[in-house]
Amino acid sequence: RVTLSCVALCGGTHGNELSGIYLVQETLKNKRKGEAMEAVTVVTVISNPRAVQQRVRYTETDLNLTRISTFSLSLSAPVSERTPYEIIRSQELNSLLGPKGSGQAVDLICDLHNTTANMGLCLITYADSDWICLHICKHLHHLLICCFVFLVFHSVYNPYSKYLSVCHGAMEIGPQPHGVIRSNIFTAMQEAVHLMLDWVRLFNSGTQFDEGSVDVYTMVKNIDYPRDPYTHNITAAVHPELQDRDFCLLYPGDPIFLSFSGEILRYKGKEPLYPFFINECAYYEKGVALLLARKSKVKIPAIQCSRA
Amino acid sequence: RVTLSCVALCGGTHGNELSGIYLVQETLKNKRKGEAMEAVTVVTVISNPRAVQQRVRYTETDLNLTRISTFSLSLSAPVSERTPYEIIRSQELNSLLGPKGSGQAVDLICDLHNTTANMGLCLITYADSDWICLHICKHLHHLLICCFVFLVFHSVYNPYSKYLSVCHGAMEIGPQPHGVIRSNIFTAMQEAVHLMLDWVRLFNSGTQFDEGSVDVYTMVKNIDYPRDPYTHNITAAVHPELQDRDFCLLYPGDPIFLSFSGEILRYKGKEPLYPFFINECAYYEKGVALLLARKSKVKIPAIQCSRA
């Protein structure tokens, strides 16, 4: 790759995750005021404007969780009256940010998200060999933005990576209730985006970034809430000793749930793992109370843009 | 009044406020197991089952905020195809818990709510001469359930009081994101409901409750988020120094908002007041960033049920 000349900043992929939406609107306002001759072009996008307007995660199908296979198909599928809005929107986004594999595609996508879980500031990427994302992670980590972690999902839905053959990271920050904006969370996201863009400018100007390593949390499995077998209603909440302790090692035998009748349910796995997305609002409907990850150190090579 | 022989416990008036919903379901389960010969009959109700199923606050109109005038009208209004679901449901609730003014009406309604604001456990009542509610408040306070406060709204929408000529209190507890259940919040609500029912049992058994006083917060006004005059989008979040400081005195000149461009906006009132419902999710659409209250001490008389 020559340079990362064009970065897309996407807010509102989920319409009730407000930090990214207001950050994109604010960035757009400042762009109008000037900032010519930038070393990087920032494209701002509200990914799911209809969901944003309604303050809901999605209107018909989750833009984020449209599975790769479905999504890949949907990019070329003919549109009918029954096509869900989010599928149509994904085709628009493909035109706007791609098209996939074309020379006009943006070079880096930063997709802004919130979570109700106490996860601090996380970058989510979809391959542990995405050196650009891993170097950005290292850059953010060095500048000590609150709790910073990095996740790799191996088996994940990723709409954007299907448009584009470029780097893509989701920035996830919490805790913040969906439908609410908290100033401290907004500021943290704003700082992280500024730092990310600083890194891109340095990269584009020819700076060499040394080799190093970053801690990576790789998803292993998920755990659902205990449920009533007949009604499928949940019968327990996340245990107070686990609630808000994202990325704190969970040992076999540790409490995970406290049932509404007062019974403690414990972690039955054999291996200590790192819980995250603990009690995320949007995952109730997906049958996920928390995800569990293994932590590892990933070596990243030195990197420098190769000017043409 | 003779006794409070029948108490209604209502969850899910807002379908995404989960503590009350699961508490009502759990209470119902335990009732099935027995508990005959009780000194008080507890009726459990899911107020807005359709909203509960969809995990939304309401489906067509807010069951809670249907204004008294509209609501009073709606109880007798003929139902058409265009009647909002919540109006139809309010008529069903009137039959179930009332009818208003009839001998079959329940004696006390406890309506269970959550808020995203850091309000702790609050009782909301609608008159500062509701001695039953004020004595219950005192009872809960003495048993030291976390942060306990008591609010009186003077100009408030109150669906239930229109059915019934009896005491009605809303129990409001937070912080909890809507659509999420937190174990500590559930447990606090469960304890408060148990204590309230204990008080009712004592009352029904003829116990005299001494005179005393309680701190009452009376709503004075509300403040909206700063908004863009053209788009009506909010342009600032609650200031980090105010966020989560419900019921901490706000002085003239104190920061209230931090705009997305970094500007501090201050409280311009002349009188120090107590903020509450700070940054409540459901109030964005109502144009309310926080409410402000005056605190006073209300004297309550000794009370004892007069057995017939």
Coordinates of C-alpha atoms in Angstrom, one line a residue:
Chain A
R1 CA 0.0 0.0 0.0
V2 CA 1.2 3.5 -0.8
T3 CA -0.6 5.7 1.7
L4 CA -3.9 5.8 3.7
S5 CA -5.1 8.8 1.9
C6 CA -8.7 8.4 2.6
V7 CA -10.3 7.4 6.0
A8 CA -14.0 6.8 6.5
L9 CA -15.4 7.6 9.9
C10 CA -18.7 5.8 10.3
G11 CA -21.2 6.6 13.1
G12 CA -24.7 5.3 13.5
T13 CA -24.3 1.8 12.2
H14 CA -26.5 1.2 15.2
G15 CA -29.0 4.1 15.5
N16 CA -29.1 4.1 19.3
E17 CA -25.3 4.2 19.9
L18 CA -25.0 8.0 20.1
S19 CA -21.3 8.8 20.6
G20 CA -20.4 8.0 17.0
I21 CA -23.4 9.8 15.6
Y22 CA -22.6 13.1 17.3
L23 CA -18.9 12.7 16.7
V24 CA -19.5 12.3 12.9
Q25 CA -21.9 15.3 13.0
E26 CA -19.3 17.4 14.8
T27 CA -16.5 16.3 12.5
L28 CA -18.6 17.3 9.5
K29 CA -19.3 20.7 11.0
N30 CA -15.6 21.4 11.5
K31 CA -14.8 20.1 8.0
R32 CA -17.1 22.7 6.6
K33 CA -15.1 25.4 8.4
G34 CA -11.9 24.5 6.4
E35 CA -9.1 22.1 6.9
A36 CA -7.8 22.1 3.3
M37 CA -4.5 20.6 2.4
E38 CA -4.8 17.8 4.9
A39 CA -2.4 14.8 4.7
V40 CA -5.5 12.6 5.0
T41 CA -9.1 13.0 3.7
V42 CA -11.7 12.0 6.2
V43 CA -15.1 10.9 4.8
T44 CA -17.8 11.0 7.4
V45 CA -20.8 8.7 7.1
I46 CA -24.0 8.1 9.1
S47 CA -24.3 4.4 8.3
N48 CA -27.9 3.8 9.1
P49 CA -29.7 7.1 9.0
R50 CA -33.2 5.6 9.3
A51 CA -32.3 3.8 12.5
V52 CA -30.6 7.0 13.8
Q53 CA -33.8 9.0 13.2
Q54 CA -35.8 6.4 15.1
R55 CA -33.2 5.9 17.8
V56 CA -33.2 2.2 17.4
R57 CA -30.4 -0.3 16.7
Y58 CA -31.8 -1.2 13.3
T59 CA -35.1 -1.0 11.5
E60 CA -35.4 -4.4 9.8
T61 CA -32.1 -6.3 10.1
D62 CA -28.9 -5.6 11.9
L63 CA -26.5 -3.8 9.6
N64 CA -23.6 -4.9 11.7
L65 CA -24.5 -8.5 12.0
T66 CA -25.6 -9.2 8.5
R67 CA -23.5 -12.3 8.0
I68 CA -20.7 -12.2 5.6
S69 CA -22.3 -14.7 3.2
T70 CA -25.7 -13.0 3.2
F71 CA -24.0 -9.6 2.9
S72 CA -21.8 -10.6 0.1
L73 CA -24.8 -11.8 -1.7
S74 CA -26.8 -8.7 -0.8
L75 CA -24.4 -6.3 -2.4
S76 CA -25.4 -7.5 -5.9
A77 CA -28.9 -8.8 -5.2
P78 CA -31.7 -7.1 -7.0
V79 CA -33.8 -4.9 -4.8
S80 CA -37.5 -5.6 -4.4
E81 CA -40.2 -4.1 -2.2
R82 CA -39.5 -6.7 0.4
T83 CA -35.8 -6.1 0.6
P84 CA -35.0 -4.9 4.2
Y85 CA -33.9 -1.3 4.4
E86 CA -30.5 -2.3 5.9
I87 CA -29.7 -4.5 2.8
I88 CA -30.5 -1.5 0.5
R89 CA -28.4 0.7 2.7
S90 CA -25.5 -1.7 2.5
Q91 CA -25.5 -1.4 -1.3
E92 CA -25.5 2.4 -0.9
L93 CA -22.6 2.2 1.5
N94 CA -20.8 0.0 -1.0
S95 CA -21.1 2.7 -3.6
L96 CA -20.1 5.4 -1.2
L97 CA -17.1 3.7 0.4
G98 CA -16.2 1.2 -2.2
P99 CA -17.0 -0.3 -4.5
K100 CA -15.2 -3.3 -3.1
G101 CA -11.9 -4.0 -4.8
S102 CA -12.0 -0.8 -6.8
G103 CA -9.4 1.9 -7.0
Q104 CA -11.9 4.5 -5.5
A105 CA -12.4 2.6 -2.3
V106 CA -11.4 4.3 1.0
D107 CA -8.2 3.0 2.6
L108 CA -9.3 2.7 6.2
I109 CA -12.7 2.4 7.9
C110 CA -13.3 3.3 11.5
D111 CA -16.8 2.2 12.6
L112 CA -17.9 3.9 15.8
H113 CA -19.9 1.9 18.4
N114 CA -21.1 2.0 22.0
T115 CA -21.8 -0.7 24.4
T116 CA -23.6 -0.9 27.7
A117 CA -20.8 -3.1 29.0
N118 CA -17.9 -1.6 31.0
M119 CA -15.4 -2.3 28.3
G120 CA -13.6 1.0 28.2
L121 CA -12.2 1.8 24.7
C122 CA -11.7 -1.2 22.5
L123 CA -10.7 -1.7 18.9
I124 CA -12.2 -4.7 17.2
T125 CA -10.6 -6.1 14.1
Y126 CA -11.2 -9.2 12.2
A127 CA -7.7 -10.6 11.5
D128 CA -4.7 -10.8 13.7
S129 CA -2.5 -9.9 10.8
D130 CA -4.0 -6.5 10.1
W131 CA -0.8 -4.6 10.9
I132 CA -2.3 -1.2 10.3
C133 CA -5.0 -1.7 12.9
L134 CA -2.5 -3.3 15.3
H135 CA -0.1 -0.4 15.0
I136 CA -3.0 2.0 15.6
C137 CA -3.9 0.0 18.6
K138 CA -0.3 0.2 19.9
H139 CA -0.3 4.0 19.2
L140 CA -3.5 4.5 21.2
H141 CA -2.3 2.3 24.0
H142 CA 1.0 4.3 24.4
L143 CA -1.0 7.5 24.8
L144 CA -2.9 5.9 27.7
I145 CA -6.5 6.4 26.8
C146 CA -8.3 4.8 29.7
C147 CA -8.7 1.1 29.4
F148 CA -7.6 0.0 26.0
V149 CA -7.9 -3.5 24.6
F150 CA -8.0 -5.1 21.3
L151 CA -10.2 -7.9 20.1
V152 CA -9.9 -10.3 17.3
F153 CA -13.1 -12.2 16.3
H154 CA -12.3 -15.1 14.2
S155 CA -15.8 -16.0 13.1
V156 CA -17.4 -12.7 12.6
Y157 CA -19.9 -10.9 10.6
N158 CA -18.3 -7.9 9.1
P159 CA -20.2 -5.9 6.6
Y160 CA -17.4 -3.5 5.7
S161 CA -14.7 -6.0 5.0
K162 CA -16.9 -7.3 2.2
Y163 CA -16.9 -4.1 0.4
L164 CA -13.3 -3.3 0.7
S165 CA -10.0 -5.0 0.6
V166 CA -8.7 -2.5 3.1
C167 CA -8.2 -2.3 6.9
H168 CA -11.3 -2.0 8.9
G169 CA -11.7 -1.5 12.7
A170 CA -14.7 -1.0 14.9
M171 CA -14.1 1.3 17.8
E172 CA -16.3 0.2 20.8
I173 CA -16.6 2.2 23.9
G174 CA -18.6 1.9 27.1
P175 CA -20.4 1.8 29.4
Q176 CA -23.1 4.0 28.0
P177 CA -26.8 3.2 27.9
H178 CA -28.1 3.0 24.3
G179 CA -30.1 6.1 23.5
V180 CA -28.0 8.2 25.9
I181 CA -24.9 10.3 25.3
R182 CA -22.4 10.6 28.2
S183 CA -19.9 13.4 27.9
N184 CA -16.9 11.4 29.2
I185 CA -17.6 8.6 26.7
F186 CA -17.9 11.2 23.8
T187 CA -14.7 12.9 24.8
A188 CA -12.8 9.5 25.0
M189 CA -14.0 8.5 21.6
Q190 CA -13.1 12.0 20.2
E191 CA -9.6 11.7 21.6
A192 CA -9.2 8.2 20.2
V193 CA -10.3 9.2 16.8
H194 CA -7.9 12.2 16.8
L195 CA -5.0 10.0 17.8
M196 CA -5.9 7.5 15.1
L197 CA -5.9 10.2 12.5
D198 CA -2.6 11.5 13.9
W199 CA -1.2 8.1 13.4
V200 CA -2.5 8.0 9.8
R201 CA -0.9 11.4 9.1
L202 CA 2.4 10.2 10.5
F203 CA 2.2 7.1 8.5
N204 CA 1.4 9.0 5.3
S205 CA 4.3 11.4 5.9
G206 CA 6.7 8.4 5.8
T207 CA 7.3 7.8 9.6
Q208 CA 8.6 4.3 10.3
F209 CA 6.8 2.6 13.2
D210 CA 8.9 0.1 15.1
E211 CA 8.1 -3.5 15.5
G212 CA 6.5 -4.5 18.8
S213 CA 3.7 -6.4 20.3
V214 CA 0.1 -5.9 21.4
D215 CA -2.2 -7.9 23.7
V216 CA -5.0 -9.4 21.7
Y217 CA -8.2 -11.0 23.1
T218 CA -9.5 -13.7 20.8
M219 CA -13.1 -14.7 21.2
V220 CA -13.5 -18.4 22.3
K221 CA -17.2 -18.7 23.0
N222 CA -20.3 -17.1 24.4
I223 CA -22.6 -17.8 27.3
D224 CA -26.4 -17.2 27.3
Y225 CA -28.5 -16.1 30.2
P226 CA -30.3 -19.0 32.0
R227 CA -33.8 -19.2 30.6
D228 CA -37.1 -20.7 31.3
P229 CA -37.4 -23.7 29.0
Y230 CA -41.1 -22.9 28.2
T231 CA -41.3 -19.1 28.0
H232 CA -37.6 -18.6 27.0
N233 CA -37.7 -15.7 29.5
I234 CA -34.4 -15.1 31.3
T235 CA -34.4 -16.3 34.9
A236 CA -31.2 -14.7 36.2
A237 CA -29.1 -11.5 35.8
V238 CA -25.3 -11.3 35.6
H239 CA -23.9 -11.8 39.1
P240 CA -22.9 -8.5 40.8
E241 CA -19.4 -9.8 41.2
L242 CA -19.1 -10.3 37.4
Q243 CA -21.1 -7.2 36.3
D244 CA -18.7 -4.4 35.0
R245 CA -15.7 -6.6 35.3
D246 CA -15.0 -6.9 31.5
F247 CA -11.5 -8.2 30.8
C248 CA -10.9 -9.4 34.3
L249 CA -10.0 -13.1 34.3
L250 CA -12.9 -15.4 35.1
Y251 CA -11.9 -18.6 36.8
P252 CA -13.8 -21.9 36.9
G253 CA -16.2 -21.8 39.8
D254 CA -16.5 -18.0 39.8
P255 CA -20.1 -16.7 40.0
I256 CA -21.6 -15.7 36.6
F257 CA -25.4 -15.3 37.3
L258 CA -27.6 -14.6 40.3
S259 CA -31.1 -16.0 39.6
F260 CA -34.2 -13.9 40.4
S261 CA -34.9 -16.4 43.2
G262 CA -31.4 -15.9 44.7
E263 CA -29.5 -18.9 43.4
I264 CA -25.8 -18.4 42.3
L265 CA -24.8 -20.0 39.1
R266 CA -21.1 -20.5 38.5
Y267 CA -18.7 -20.7 35.5
K268 CA -18.3 -24.3 34.6
G269 CA -15.5 -24.0 32.0
K270 CA -12.2 -25.7 32.7
E271 CA -10.0 -22.8 31.5
P272 CA -9.8 -19.3 32.9
L273 CA -10.9 -16.9 30.2
Y274 CA -11.5 -13.1 29.8
P275 CA -15.2 -12.1 29.8
F276 CA -16.3 -9.1 27.7
F277 CA -19.5 -7.6 26.4
I278 CA -20.9 -8.5 29.8
N279 CA -24.6 -7.7 29.9
E280 CA -24.7 -5.8 26.6
C281 CA -28.2 -4.6 25.9
A282 CA -28.3 -5.6 22.2
Y283 CA -27.2 -9.2 22.8
Y284 CA -30.2 -10.3 24.9
E285 CA -32.1 -11.0 21.6
K286 CA -29.0 -12.9 20.3
G287 CA -28.9 -15.1 23.4
V288 CA -25.6 -13.8 24.6
A289 CA -25.0 -12.7 28.2
L290 CA -21.2 -12.4 27.8
L291 CA -18.4 -13.4 25.5
L292 CA -15.2 -15.2 26.6
A293 CA -11.8 -14.6 25.2
R294 CA -8.2 -15.9 25.4
K295 CA -5.5 -13.3 25.7
S296 CA -2.3 -13.5 23.7
K297 CA 0.6 -11.3 22.7
V298 CA 0.8 -10.7 18.9
K299 CA 4.1 -9.6 17.4
I300 CA 3.8 -6.9 14.8
P301 CA 6.5 -6.0 12.3
A302 CA 7.9 -2.6 11.7
I303 CA 5.8 -0.7 9.2
Q304 CA 6.4 2.2 6.8
C305 CA 4.4 3.4 3.8
S306 CA 6.1 2.7 0.6
R307 CA 5.8 5.9 -1.4
A308 CA 5.2 5.3 -5.0
Chain B
R1 CA -59.8 3.8 55.3
V2 CA -60.1 0.4 57.0
T3 CA -57.2 -1.6 55.7
L4 CA -55.0 -1.8 52.7
S5 CA -56.2 -5.3 51.9
C6 CA -55.2 -5.4 48.2
V7 CA -52.0 -4.1 46.7
A8 CA -51.2 -4.0 43.0
L9 CA -47.6 -4.5 41.9
C10 CA -47.3 -3.2 38.4
G11 CA -44.2 -3.9 36.2
G12 CA -43.7 -3.1 32.6
T13 CA -45.6 0.2 32.3
H14 CA -42.6 0.9 30.2
G15 CA -41.6 -2.2 28.3
N16 CA -37.8 -1.6 28.4
E17 CA -37.6 -1.0 32.1
L18 CA -36.7 -4.6 33.1
S19 CA -36.5 -4.7 36.9
G20 CA -40.2 -4.4 37.5
I21 CA -41.0 -6.9 34.8
Y22 CA -38.9 -9.6 36.2
L23 CA -39.9 -8.8 39.8
V24 CA -43.6 -9.2 38.9
Q25 CA -42.8 -12.5 37.1
E26 CA -40.9 -13.7 40.1
T27 CA -43.6 -12.6 42.5
L28 CA -46.2 -14.4 40.4
K29 CA -44.1 -17.6 40.4
N30 CA -43.8 -17.5 44.2
K31 CA -47.5 -16.8 44.6
R32 CA -48.3 -20.0 42.7
K33 CA -46.2 -21.9 45.3
G34 CA -48.6 -20.9 48.1
E35 CA -48.8 -18.0 50.5
A36 CA -52.4 -18.4 51.6
M37 CA -53.8 -16.6 54.6
E38 CA -51.8 -13.5 53.8
A39 CA -52.7 -10.2 55.6
V40 CA -52.5 -8.6 52.2
T41 CA -53.5 -9.7 48.8
V42 CA -50.9 -8.8 46.1
V43 CA -52.1 -8.5 42.5
T44 CA -49.3 -8.6 40.0
V45 CA -49.8 -6.8 36.7
I46 CA -47.6 -6.4 33.5
S47 CA -49.0 -3.0 32.6
N48 CA -48.0 -2.9 28.9
P49 CA -47.4 -6.4 27.7
R50 CA -47.0 -5.5 24.0
A51 CA -44.3 -3.0 24.8
V52 CA -42.6 -5.6 27.1
Q53 CA -42.6 -8.1 24.3
Q54 CA -41.0 -5.6 21.9
R55 CA -38.6 -4.3 24.6
V56 CA -39.7 -0.7 23.9
R57 CA -41.0 2.0 26.2
Y58 CA -44.3 2.1 24.5
T59 CA -45.8 1.0 21.1
E60 CA -48.0 4.0 20.2
T61 CA -48.3 6.4 23.1
D62 CA -46.7 6.6 26.5
L63 CA -48.8 4.8 29.0
N64 CA -47.2 6.8 31.8
L65 CA -47.4 10.2 30.2
T66 CA -50.9 10.1 28.9
R67 CA -52.0 13.3 30.3
I68 CA -54.7 13.3 32.9
S69 CA -57.2 15.0 30.7
T70 CA -56.6 12.7 27.8
F71 CA -56.5 9.8 30.0
S72 CA -59.6 10.6 31.9
L73 CA -61.4 10.9 28.6
S74 CA -59.8 7.7 27.2
L75 CA -61.2 5.6 30.0
S76 CA -64.7 6.0 28.6
A77 CA -63.9 6.7 25.0
P78 CA -65.2 4.3 22.4
V79 CA -62.5 2.2 20.8
S80 CA -61.9 2.3 17.1
E81 CA -59.3 0.8 14.8
R82 CA -57.3 4.0 15.2
T83 CA -57.3 4.0 19.0
P84 CA -53.7 3.6 20.2
Y85 CA -52.9 0.3 21.9
E86 CA -51.9 2.1 25.2
I87 CA -55.4 3.8 25.4
I88 CA -57.1 0.4 25.0
R89 CA -54.7 -1.1 27.5
S90 CA -55.5 1.8 30.0
Q91 CA -59.2 0.8 29.8
E92 CA -58.3 -2.8 30.5
L93 CA -56.2 -1.7 33.5
N94 CA -59.1 0.3 34.8
S95 CA -61.2 -2.8 34.7
L96 CA -58.5 -4.9 36.3
L97 CA -57.4 -2.6 39.1
G98 CA -60.5 -0.4 39.4
P99 CA -62.9 0.6 38.2
K100 CA -62.1 4.0 39.5
G101 CA -64.2 4.9 42.5
S102 CA -65.7 1.4 42.9
G103 CA -65.6 -0.8 45.9
Q104 CA -63.6 -3.4 44.1
A105 CA -60.7 -1.1 43.3
V106 CA -57.3 -2.1 44.8
D107 CA -56.2 -0.1 47.8
L108 CA -52.6 0.7 46.8
I109 CA -50.7 0.7 43.6
C110 CA -47.0 0.4 43.3
D111 CA -45.8 1.1 39.8
L112 CA -42.2 -0.2 39.2
H113 CA -39.8 1.9 37.0
N114 CA -36.2 2.2 36.1
T115 CA -34.2 5.2 35.0
T116 CA -30.8 5.6 33.3
A117 CA -30.2 8.4 35.8
N118 CA -28.2 7.8 39.0
M119 CA -31.2 8.4 41.2
G120 CA -30.9 5.4 43.5
L121 CA -34.2 4.3 44.9
C122 CA -37.0 6.9 44.8
L123 CA -40.7 6.9 45.5
I124 CA -42.7 9.3 43.3
T125 CA -46.1 10.4 44.5
Y126 CA -48.5 13.0 43.3
A127 CA -49.6 14.8 46.4
D128 CA -47.7 15.8 49.5
S129 CA -50.7 14.8 51.7
D130 CA -50.7 11.1 50.7
W131 CA -49.9 10.0 54.3
I132 CA -49.8 6.3 53.4
C133 CA -47.1 6.8 50.8
L134 CA -45.2 9.2 53.0
H135 CA -45.2 6.7 55.9
I136 CA -44.0 4.0 53.5
C137 CA -41.2 6.3 52.4
K138 CA -40.3 6.9 56.1
H139 CA -40.3 3.1 56.7
L140 CA -38.0 2.4 53.8
H141 CA -35.7 5.3 54.8
H142 CA -35.4 4.0 58.3
L143 CA -34.3 0.6 57.0
L144 CA -31.5 2.3 55.0
I145 CA -32.1 1.1 51.5
C146 CA -29.3 2.8 49.5
C147 CA -30.1 6.3 48.5
F148 CA -33.7 7.0 49.2
V149 CA -35.6 10.1 48.3
F150 CA -39.1 11.1 47.7
L151 CA -40.5 13.3 45.0
V152 CA -43.7 15.2 44.6
F153 CA -44.7 16.3 41.2
H154 CA -47.3 19.0 41.3
S155 CA -48.2 19.1 37.6
V156 CA -48.0 15.5 36.6
Y157 CA -49.5 13.0 34.3
N158 CA -50.7 10.1 36.4
P159 CA -52.6 7.4 34.7
Y160 CA -53.4 5.3 37.8
S161 CA -54.7 8.1 40.0
K162 CA -57.4 8.6 37.5
Y163 CA -58.8 5.1 37.9
L164 CA -58.6 5.0 41.6
S165 CA -59.2 7.1 44.6
V166 CA -56.5 5.3 46.4
C167 CA -52.8 5.8 47.1
H168 CA -50.5 5.4 44.3
G169 CA -46.7 5.5 44.2
A170 CA -44.2 4.9 41.5
M171 CA -41.0 3.3 42.5
E172 CA -38.1 4.6 40.4
I173 CA -34.7 3.0 40.6
G174 CA -31.4 3.6 38.7
P175 CA -29.0 3.8 37.1
Q176 CA -29.8 1.0 34.7
P177 CA -29.8 1.2 30.9
H178 CA -33.2 0.5 29.4
G179 CA -33.3 -3.0 28.0
V180 CA -30.8 -4.2 30.5
I181 CA -31.2 -5.9 33.9
R182 CA -28.6 -5.3 36.6
S183 CA -28.6 -7.7 39.5
N184 CA -27.9 -5.0 42.2
I185 CA -30.8 -2.9 40.9
F186 CA -33.2 -5.9 40.8
T187 CA -32.2 -6.8 44.4
A188 CA -32.7 -3.3 45.7
M189 CA -36.1 -3.1 44.1
Q190 CA -37.0 -6.5 45.5
E191 CA -36.0 -5.4 49.0
A192 CA -37.9 -2.2 48.8
V193 CA -41.1 -4.0 47.6
H194 CA -40.7 -6.5 50.5
L195 CA -40.4 -3.7 53.0
M196 CA -43.3 -1.9 51.5
L197 CA -45.4 -5.0 51.9
D198 CA -44.1 -5.5 55.4
W199 CA -45.3 -2.0 56.2
V200 CA -48.8 -2.7 54.7
R201 CA -49.0 -5.9 56.8
L202 CA -48.1 -4.0 60.0
F203 CA -50.6 -1.3 59.1
N204 CA -53.3 -3.9 58.5
S205 CA -52.6 -5.6 61.8
G206 CA -53.4 -2.3 63.6
T207 CA -49.9 -1.0 64.3
Q208 CA -49.7 2.7 65.0
F209 CA -47.1 4.6 63.1
D210 CA -45.8 7.7 64.9
E211 CA -45.9 11.2 63.5
G212 CA -42.7 12.4 61.9
S213 CA -41.3 14.1 58.8
V214 CA -39.8 13.2 55.5
D215 CA -37.7 15.1 53.0
V216 CA -39.7 15.8 49.9
Y217 CA -38.3 17.0 46.6
T218 CA -40.9 19.1 44.7
M219 CA -40.4 19.6 41.0
V220 CA -39.9 23.3 40.0
K221 CA -38.9 23.2 36.3
N222 CA -37.0 21.3 33.7
I223 CA -34.1 22.1 31.4
D224 CA -33.7 20.9 27.8
Y225 CA -30.4 20.0 26.0
P226 CA -28.9 22.8 23.9
R227 CA -30.1 22.2 20.4
D228 CA -29.3 23.3 16.9
P229 CA -32.1 25.8 15.9
Y230 CA -32.4 24.3 12.4
T231 CA -32.0 20.5 12.9
H232 CA -33.2 20.4 16.5
N233 CA -30.3 18.0 17.1
I234 CA -28.7 18.3 20.5
T235 CA -25.3 20.1 20.5
A236 CA -24.1 19.2 24.0
A237 CA -24.1 16.5 26.6
V238 CA -24.6 16.8 30.3
H239 CA -21.4 18.1 31.8
P240 CA -19.3 15.3 33.4
E241 CA -19.4 17.3 36.7
L242 CA -23.2 17.1 36.8
Q243 CA -23.7 13.6 35.3
D244 CA -24.6 11.1 37.9
R245 CA -25.0 13.8 40.6
D246 CA -28.8 13.5 41.0
F247 CA -30.0 15.1 44.2
C248 CA -26.8 17.0 44.7
L249 CA -27.5 20.8 45.0
L250 CA -26.8 22.7 41.8
Y251 CA -25.7 26.3 42.3
P252 CA -26.0 29.2 39.9
G253 CA -22.9 29.2 37.7
D254 CA -22.3 25.5 38.0
P255 CA -21.6 23.7 34.7
I256 CA -24.6 21.9 33.3
F257 CA -23.6 21.0 29.7
L258 CA -20.4 20.4 27.8
S259 CA -21.0 21.1 24.1
F260 CA -19.6 18.7 21.5
S261 CA -17.2 21.5 20.4
G262 CA -15.9 21.8 24.0
E263 CA -17.8 24.8 25.4
I264 CA -19.1 24.8 29.0
L265 CA -22.7 25.9 29.6
R266 CA -23.6 27.0 33.1
Y267 CA -26.8 27.0 35.2
K268 CA -28.3 30.4 34.9
G269 CA -31.0 30.1 37.6
K270 CA -30.9 32.4 40.6
E271 CA -31.8 29.8 43.2
P272 CA -29.8 26.6 44.1
L273 CA -32.0 23.6 43.2
Y274 CA -31.7 19.8 43.3
P275 CA -31.3 18.2 39.9
F276 CA -32.7 14.7 39.2
F277 CA -33.6 12.5 36.2
I278 CA -30.2 13.8 34.9
N279 CA -29.7 12.5 31.3
E280 CA -32.7 10.0 31.4
C281 CA -32.8 8.2 28.1
A282 CA -36.6 8.5 27.7
Y283 CA -36.7 12.2 28.2
Y284 CA -34.6 13.2 25.1
E285 CA -37.7 13.0 23.0
K286 CA -39.6 15.1 25.6
G287 CA -37.0 17.9 25.5
V288 CA -35.8 17.3 29.1
A289 CA -32.1 16.9 30.0
L290 CA -32.8 17.2 33.8
L291 CA -35.5 18.2 36.2
L292 CA -34.9 20.6 39.1
A293 CA -36.6 20.4 42.5
R294 CA -36.9 22.3 45.8
K295 CA -36.4 20.3 49.0
S296 CA -38.6 20.6 52.0
K297 CA -39.5 18.8 55.1
V298 CA -43.1 17.6 55.2
K299 CA -44.7 16.7 58.6
I300 CA -46.7 13.6 58.6
P301 CA -49.3 12.8 61.2
A302 CA -49.5 9.6 63.3
I303 CA -51.4 6.9 61.4
Q304 CA -53.3 3.8 62.3
C305 CA -55.9 1.8 60.4
S306 CA -59.4 2.2 61.8
R307 CA -60.8 -1.3 61.9
A308 CA -64.5 -1.3 61.0

